[in-house]
Coordinates of C-alpha atoms in Angstrom, one line a residue:
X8 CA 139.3 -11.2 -58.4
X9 CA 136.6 -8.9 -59.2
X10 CA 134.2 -11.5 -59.9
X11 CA 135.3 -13.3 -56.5
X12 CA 134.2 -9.9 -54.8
X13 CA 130.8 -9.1 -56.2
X14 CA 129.8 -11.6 -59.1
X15 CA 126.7 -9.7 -60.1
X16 CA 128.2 -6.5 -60.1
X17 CA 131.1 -7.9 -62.1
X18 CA 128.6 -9.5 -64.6
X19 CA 126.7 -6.1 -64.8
X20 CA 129.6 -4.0 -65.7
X21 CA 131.1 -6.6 -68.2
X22 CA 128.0 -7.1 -70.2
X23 CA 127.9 -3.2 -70.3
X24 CA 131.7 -3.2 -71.5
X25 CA 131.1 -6.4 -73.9
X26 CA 127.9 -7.4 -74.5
X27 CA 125.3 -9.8 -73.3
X28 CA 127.6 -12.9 -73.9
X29 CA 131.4 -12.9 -73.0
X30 CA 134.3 -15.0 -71.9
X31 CA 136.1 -15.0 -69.0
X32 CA 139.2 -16.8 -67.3
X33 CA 138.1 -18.0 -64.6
X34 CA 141.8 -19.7 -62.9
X35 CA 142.9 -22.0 -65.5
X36 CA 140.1 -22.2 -67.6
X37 CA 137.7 -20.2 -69.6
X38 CA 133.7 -19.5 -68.8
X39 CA 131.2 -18.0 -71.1
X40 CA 128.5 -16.2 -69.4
X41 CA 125.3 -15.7 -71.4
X42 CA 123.6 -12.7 -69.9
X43 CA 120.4 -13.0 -71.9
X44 CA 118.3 -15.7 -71.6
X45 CA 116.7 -15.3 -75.3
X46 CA 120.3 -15.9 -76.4
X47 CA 120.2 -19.2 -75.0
X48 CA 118.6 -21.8 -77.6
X49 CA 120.7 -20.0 -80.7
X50 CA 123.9 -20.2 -78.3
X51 CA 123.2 -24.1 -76.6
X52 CA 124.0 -25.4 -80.4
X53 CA 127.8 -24.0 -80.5
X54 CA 129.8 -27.3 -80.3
X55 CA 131.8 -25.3 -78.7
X56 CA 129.5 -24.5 -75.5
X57 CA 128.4 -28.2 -74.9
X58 CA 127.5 -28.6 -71.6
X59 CA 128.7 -32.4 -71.1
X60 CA 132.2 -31.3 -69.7
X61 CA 131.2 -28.3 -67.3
X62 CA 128.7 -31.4 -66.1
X63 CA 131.3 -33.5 -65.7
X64 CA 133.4 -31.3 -63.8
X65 CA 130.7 -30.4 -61.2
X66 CA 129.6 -34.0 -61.1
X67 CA 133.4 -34.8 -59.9
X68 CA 134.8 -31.8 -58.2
X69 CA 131.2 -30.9 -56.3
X70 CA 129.6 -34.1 -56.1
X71 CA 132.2 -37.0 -56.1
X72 CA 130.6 -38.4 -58.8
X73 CA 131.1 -40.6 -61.6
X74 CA 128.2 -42.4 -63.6
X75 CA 129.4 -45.6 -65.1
X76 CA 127.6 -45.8 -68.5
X77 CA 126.3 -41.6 -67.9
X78 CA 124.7 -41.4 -71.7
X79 CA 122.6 -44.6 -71.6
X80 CA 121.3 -43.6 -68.3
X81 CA 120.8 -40.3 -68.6
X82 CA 118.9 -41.2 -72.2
X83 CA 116.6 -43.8 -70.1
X84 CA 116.2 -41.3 -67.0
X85 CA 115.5 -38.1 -68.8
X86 CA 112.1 -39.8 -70.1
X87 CA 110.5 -40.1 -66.6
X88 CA 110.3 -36.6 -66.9
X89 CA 108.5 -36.1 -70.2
X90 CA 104.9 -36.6 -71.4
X91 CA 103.1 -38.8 -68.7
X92 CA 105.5 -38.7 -66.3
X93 CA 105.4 -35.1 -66.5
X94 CA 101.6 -34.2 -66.1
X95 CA 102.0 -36.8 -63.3
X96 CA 104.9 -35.1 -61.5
X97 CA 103.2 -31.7 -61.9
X98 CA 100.4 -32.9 -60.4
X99 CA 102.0 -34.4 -57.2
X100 CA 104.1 -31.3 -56.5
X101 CA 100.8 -29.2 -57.0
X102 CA 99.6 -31.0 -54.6
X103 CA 102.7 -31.0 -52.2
X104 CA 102.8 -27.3 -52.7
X105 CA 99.4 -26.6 -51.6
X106 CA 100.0 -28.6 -48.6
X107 CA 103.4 -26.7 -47.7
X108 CA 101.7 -23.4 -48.2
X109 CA 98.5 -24.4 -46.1
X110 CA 101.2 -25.5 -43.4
X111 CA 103.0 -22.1 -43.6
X112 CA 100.0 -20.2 -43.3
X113 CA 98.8 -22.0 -40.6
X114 CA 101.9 -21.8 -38.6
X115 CA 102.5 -17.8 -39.2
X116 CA 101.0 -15.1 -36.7
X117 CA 97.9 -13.3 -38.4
X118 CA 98.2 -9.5 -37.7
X119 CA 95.1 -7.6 -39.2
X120 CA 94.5 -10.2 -41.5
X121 CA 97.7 -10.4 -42.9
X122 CA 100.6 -13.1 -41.7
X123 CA 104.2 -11.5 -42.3
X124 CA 107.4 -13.2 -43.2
X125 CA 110.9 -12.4 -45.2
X126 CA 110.1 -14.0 -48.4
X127 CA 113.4 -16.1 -48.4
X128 CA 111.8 -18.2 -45.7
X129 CA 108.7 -18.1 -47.0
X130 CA 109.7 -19.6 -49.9
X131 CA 112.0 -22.2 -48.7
X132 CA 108.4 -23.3 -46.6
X133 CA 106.5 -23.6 -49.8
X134 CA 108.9 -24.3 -53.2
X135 CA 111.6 -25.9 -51.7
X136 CA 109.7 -28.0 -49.5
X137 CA 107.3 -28.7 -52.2
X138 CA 110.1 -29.5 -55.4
X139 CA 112.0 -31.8 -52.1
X140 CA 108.6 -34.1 -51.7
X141 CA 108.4 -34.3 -54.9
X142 CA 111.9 -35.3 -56.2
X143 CA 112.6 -37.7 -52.8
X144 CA 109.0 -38.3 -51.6
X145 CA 107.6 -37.1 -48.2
X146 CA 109.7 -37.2 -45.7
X147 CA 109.1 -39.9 -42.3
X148 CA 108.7 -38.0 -38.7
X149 CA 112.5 -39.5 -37.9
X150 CA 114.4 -38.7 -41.0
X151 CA 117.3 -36.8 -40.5
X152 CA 116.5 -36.3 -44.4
X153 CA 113.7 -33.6 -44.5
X154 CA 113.3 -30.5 -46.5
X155 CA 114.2 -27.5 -43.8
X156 CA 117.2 -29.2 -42.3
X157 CA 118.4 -30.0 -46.4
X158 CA 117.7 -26.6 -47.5
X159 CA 119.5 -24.8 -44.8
X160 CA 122.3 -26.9 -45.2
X161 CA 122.0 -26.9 -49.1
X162 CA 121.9 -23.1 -49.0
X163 CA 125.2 -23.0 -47.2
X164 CA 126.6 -25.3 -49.4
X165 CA 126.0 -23.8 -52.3
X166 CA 127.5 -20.3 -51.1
X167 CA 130.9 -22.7 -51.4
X168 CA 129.6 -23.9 -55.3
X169 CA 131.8 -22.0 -57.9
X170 CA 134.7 -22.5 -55.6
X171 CA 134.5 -25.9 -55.7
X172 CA 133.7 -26.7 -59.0
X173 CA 136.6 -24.7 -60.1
X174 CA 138.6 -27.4 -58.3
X175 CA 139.3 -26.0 -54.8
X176 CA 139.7 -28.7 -52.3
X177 CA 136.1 -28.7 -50.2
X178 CA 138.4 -28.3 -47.0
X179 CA 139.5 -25.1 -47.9
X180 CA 135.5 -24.4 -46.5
X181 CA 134.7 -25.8 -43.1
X182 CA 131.3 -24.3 -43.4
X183 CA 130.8 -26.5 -46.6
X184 CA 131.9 -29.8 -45.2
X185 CA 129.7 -29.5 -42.0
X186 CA 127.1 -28.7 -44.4
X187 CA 127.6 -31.8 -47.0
X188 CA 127.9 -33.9 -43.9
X189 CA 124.5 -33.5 -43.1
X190 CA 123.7 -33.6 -46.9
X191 CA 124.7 -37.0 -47.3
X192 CA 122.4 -38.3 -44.2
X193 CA 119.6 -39.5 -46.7
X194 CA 118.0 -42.6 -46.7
X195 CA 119.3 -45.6 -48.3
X196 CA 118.6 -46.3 -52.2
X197 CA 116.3 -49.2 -51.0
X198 CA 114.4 -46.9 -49.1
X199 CA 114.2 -44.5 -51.3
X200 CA 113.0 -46.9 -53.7
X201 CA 110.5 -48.1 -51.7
X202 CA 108.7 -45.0 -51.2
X203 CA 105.7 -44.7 -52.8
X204 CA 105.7 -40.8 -53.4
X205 CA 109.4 -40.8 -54.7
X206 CA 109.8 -39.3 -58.3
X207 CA 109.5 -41.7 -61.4
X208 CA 113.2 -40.3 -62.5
X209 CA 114.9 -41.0 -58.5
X210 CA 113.5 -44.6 -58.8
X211 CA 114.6 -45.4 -62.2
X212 CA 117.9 -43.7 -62.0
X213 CA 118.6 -45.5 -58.4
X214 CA 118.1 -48.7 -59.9
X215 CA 119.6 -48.0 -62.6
X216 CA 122.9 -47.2 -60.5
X217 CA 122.8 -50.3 -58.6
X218 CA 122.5 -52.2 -61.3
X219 CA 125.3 -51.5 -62.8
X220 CA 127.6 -51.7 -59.6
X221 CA 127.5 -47.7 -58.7
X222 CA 128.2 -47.0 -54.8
X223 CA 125.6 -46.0 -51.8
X224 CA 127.9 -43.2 -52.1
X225 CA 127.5 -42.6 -56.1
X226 CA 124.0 -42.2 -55.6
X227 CA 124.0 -40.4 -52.6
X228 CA 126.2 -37.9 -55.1
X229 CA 123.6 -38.5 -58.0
X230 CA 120.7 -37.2 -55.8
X231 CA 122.6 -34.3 -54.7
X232 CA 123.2 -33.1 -57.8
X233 CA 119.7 -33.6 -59.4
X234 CA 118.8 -31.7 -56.4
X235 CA 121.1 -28.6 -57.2
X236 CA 119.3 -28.8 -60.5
X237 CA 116.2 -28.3 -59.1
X238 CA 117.6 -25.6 -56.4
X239 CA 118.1 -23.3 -59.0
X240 CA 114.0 -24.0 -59.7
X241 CA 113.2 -22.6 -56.3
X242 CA 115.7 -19.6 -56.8
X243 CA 113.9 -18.5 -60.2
X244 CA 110.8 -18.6 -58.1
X245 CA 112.2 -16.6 -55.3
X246 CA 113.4 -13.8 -57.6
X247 CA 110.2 -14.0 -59.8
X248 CA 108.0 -13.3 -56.6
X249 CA 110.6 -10.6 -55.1
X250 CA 110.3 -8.7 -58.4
X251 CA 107.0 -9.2 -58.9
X252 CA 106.2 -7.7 -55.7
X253 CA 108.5 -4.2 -56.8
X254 CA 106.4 -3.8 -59.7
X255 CA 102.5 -4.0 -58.8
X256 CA 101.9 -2.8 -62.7
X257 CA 103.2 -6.5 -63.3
X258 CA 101.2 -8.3 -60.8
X259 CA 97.8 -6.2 -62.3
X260 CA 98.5 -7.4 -66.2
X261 CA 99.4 -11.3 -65.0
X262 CA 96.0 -11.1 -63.0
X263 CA 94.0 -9.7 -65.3
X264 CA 95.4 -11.7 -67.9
X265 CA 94.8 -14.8 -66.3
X266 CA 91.3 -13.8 -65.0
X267 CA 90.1 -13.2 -68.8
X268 CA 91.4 -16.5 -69.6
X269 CA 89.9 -18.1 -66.9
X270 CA 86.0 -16.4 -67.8
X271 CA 86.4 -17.4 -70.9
X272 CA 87.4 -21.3 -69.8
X273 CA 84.2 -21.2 -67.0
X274 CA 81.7 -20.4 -70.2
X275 CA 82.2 -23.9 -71.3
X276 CA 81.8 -25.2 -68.0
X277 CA 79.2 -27.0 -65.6
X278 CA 78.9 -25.3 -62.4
X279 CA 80.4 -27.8 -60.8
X280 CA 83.4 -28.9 -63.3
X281 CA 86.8 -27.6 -62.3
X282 CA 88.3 -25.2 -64.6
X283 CA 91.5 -26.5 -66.3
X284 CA 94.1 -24.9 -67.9
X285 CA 96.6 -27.1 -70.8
X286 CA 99.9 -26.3 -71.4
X287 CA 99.2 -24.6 -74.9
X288 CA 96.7 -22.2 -72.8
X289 CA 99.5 -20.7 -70.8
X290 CA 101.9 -20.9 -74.0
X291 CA 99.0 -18.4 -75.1
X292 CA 99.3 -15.8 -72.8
X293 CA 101.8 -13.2 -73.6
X294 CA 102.1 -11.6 -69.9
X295 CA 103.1 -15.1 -68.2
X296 CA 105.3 -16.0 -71.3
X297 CA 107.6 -13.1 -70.3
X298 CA 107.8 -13.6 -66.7
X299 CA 109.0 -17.7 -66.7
X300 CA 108.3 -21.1 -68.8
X301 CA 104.8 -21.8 -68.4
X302 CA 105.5 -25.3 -67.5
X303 CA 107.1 -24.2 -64.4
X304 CA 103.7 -23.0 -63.7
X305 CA 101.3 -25.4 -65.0
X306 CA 100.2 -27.3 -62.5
X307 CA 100.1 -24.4 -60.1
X308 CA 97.9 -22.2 -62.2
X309 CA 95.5 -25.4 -62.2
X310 CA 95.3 -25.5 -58.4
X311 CA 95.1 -21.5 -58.0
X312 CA 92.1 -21.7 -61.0
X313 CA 90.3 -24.3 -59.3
X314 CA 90.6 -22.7 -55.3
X315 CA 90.3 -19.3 -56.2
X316 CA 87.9 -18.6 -59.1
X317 CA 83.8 -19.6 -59.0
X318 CA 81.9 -19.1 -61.9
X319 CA 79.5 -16.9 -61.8

């Protein structure tokens, strides 16, 4: 019940009372929490915490979804997201972030310089909209489909998550079921695949279902939940910026961090070359290391690198 009322605080207290991993009963069944991310590659190895069921179990009670064959797909999928696909993907949403940001800018009243905004919607404007091009491609002027009406629905939805994946019936939550209704409004797997901007792993994953007799439904599911994967992206953003922003003594080391690094890059340099940053650079810098996995940011640093800083 406590946890129903105020998860956070709940978590907060118990990892006071316990440590930062513990059990809990959850209903009829048992959750460990791991309140330390550093914990996380010594605990992922305990047969006992595989992941594969609590997947299953959101994939079916959330999602309505079942993968015929799940292992060989998931195998074949999960490399359209590595090596060259990777760099690739990176690139595009660099790109498609740049673009969302521009468009936010653009659309936001200027007062003394400075355009204003609650930095939930500012961020839903630029990451979400930015991870949503880039995972189902950009979006036509008469899809129903498009990254503002999907996140405010997906935002509600997700308020309904734990609940469901429990196993509570989704009509227990009108809210939710408007919400999924909308959801499931997305183009048909032949259009998606026929995009040319959709993601490498949507395409080979969509076909990959059809193939193997899986429903419009079943991939409608599928999408849903890779994009629930990648919502959680956008929320690590959101909190990264909102604390950065409460501790300017942060936001002074990551700059001047990443301005030395940069100086040092634009001495090797032409005038004219762009300055580019690999992944081992940012694995390099201590400051960013803390803050999030430098591959969230790779592609990003490149763009803010090559707009921003001039060599002089």
């Amino acid at each position: 019940m406590a946890f129903s009322q105020n998860a956070v605080e709940f978590i907060h207290k118990s990892t006071a009372r316990f440590g930062k991993v513990f059990t809990i009963r959850l209903l009829n069944q048992h959750v460990t929490i791991i309140n330390d991310p550093h914990s996380y590659e010594q605990v992922c190895k305990e047969r006992n915490f595989d992941f594969d069921a609590i997947q299953k179990q959101v994939n079916n009670n959330v999602f309505s979804l079942k993968l015929h064959d799940s292992k060989k797909m998931i195998k074949e999928a999960s490399k359209k997201v590595k090596g060259q696909y990777l760099y690739a993907t990176m690139q595009l949403f660099a790109h498609h972030l740049q673009e969302a940001f521009d468009a936010s800018t653009e659309s936001t009243p200027v007062e003394n310089g400075w355009c204003k905004g609650r930095l939930r919607a500012m961020s839903s404007k630029t990451m979400f909209k930015a991870i949503f091009r880039t995972i189902f491609g950009k979006e036509k002027p008469d899809d129903v489909f498009e990254p503002m009406t999907v996140y405010k629905n997906f935002d509600l939805f997700h308020k309904y998550f734990n609940f469901l994946w429990l196993g509570l019936p989704i009509k227990l939550f009108p809210k939710a079921c408007r919400a999924l209704e909308m959801l499931v409004q997305m183009p048909t797997s032949n259009d998606i695949i026929n995009r040319d901007d959709v993601s490498d792993y949507i395409r080979y994953s969509t076909q990959f279902m059809k193939a193997n007799g899986q429903t419009e439904a079943d991939i409608i599911g599928h999408n849903l939940v890779f994009l629930h994967v990648n919502y959680n992206t956008f929320r690590v953003s959101y909190w990264l910026i909102y604390y950065l922003t409460k501790h300017p003594e942060a936001i002074g080391a990551l700059v001047a961090e990443i301005d030395d690094t940069v100086r040092v890059k634009s001495e090797t340099c032409d005038d004219d070359c762009d300055i580019e940053l690999s992944i081992q650079d940012l694995d390099r810098l201590p400051v960013l290391s803390t803050l999030i996995s430098p591959y969230f940011l790779f592609s990003f640093f490149n763009r803010y690198c090559n707009r921003i800083f001039t060599k002089k």
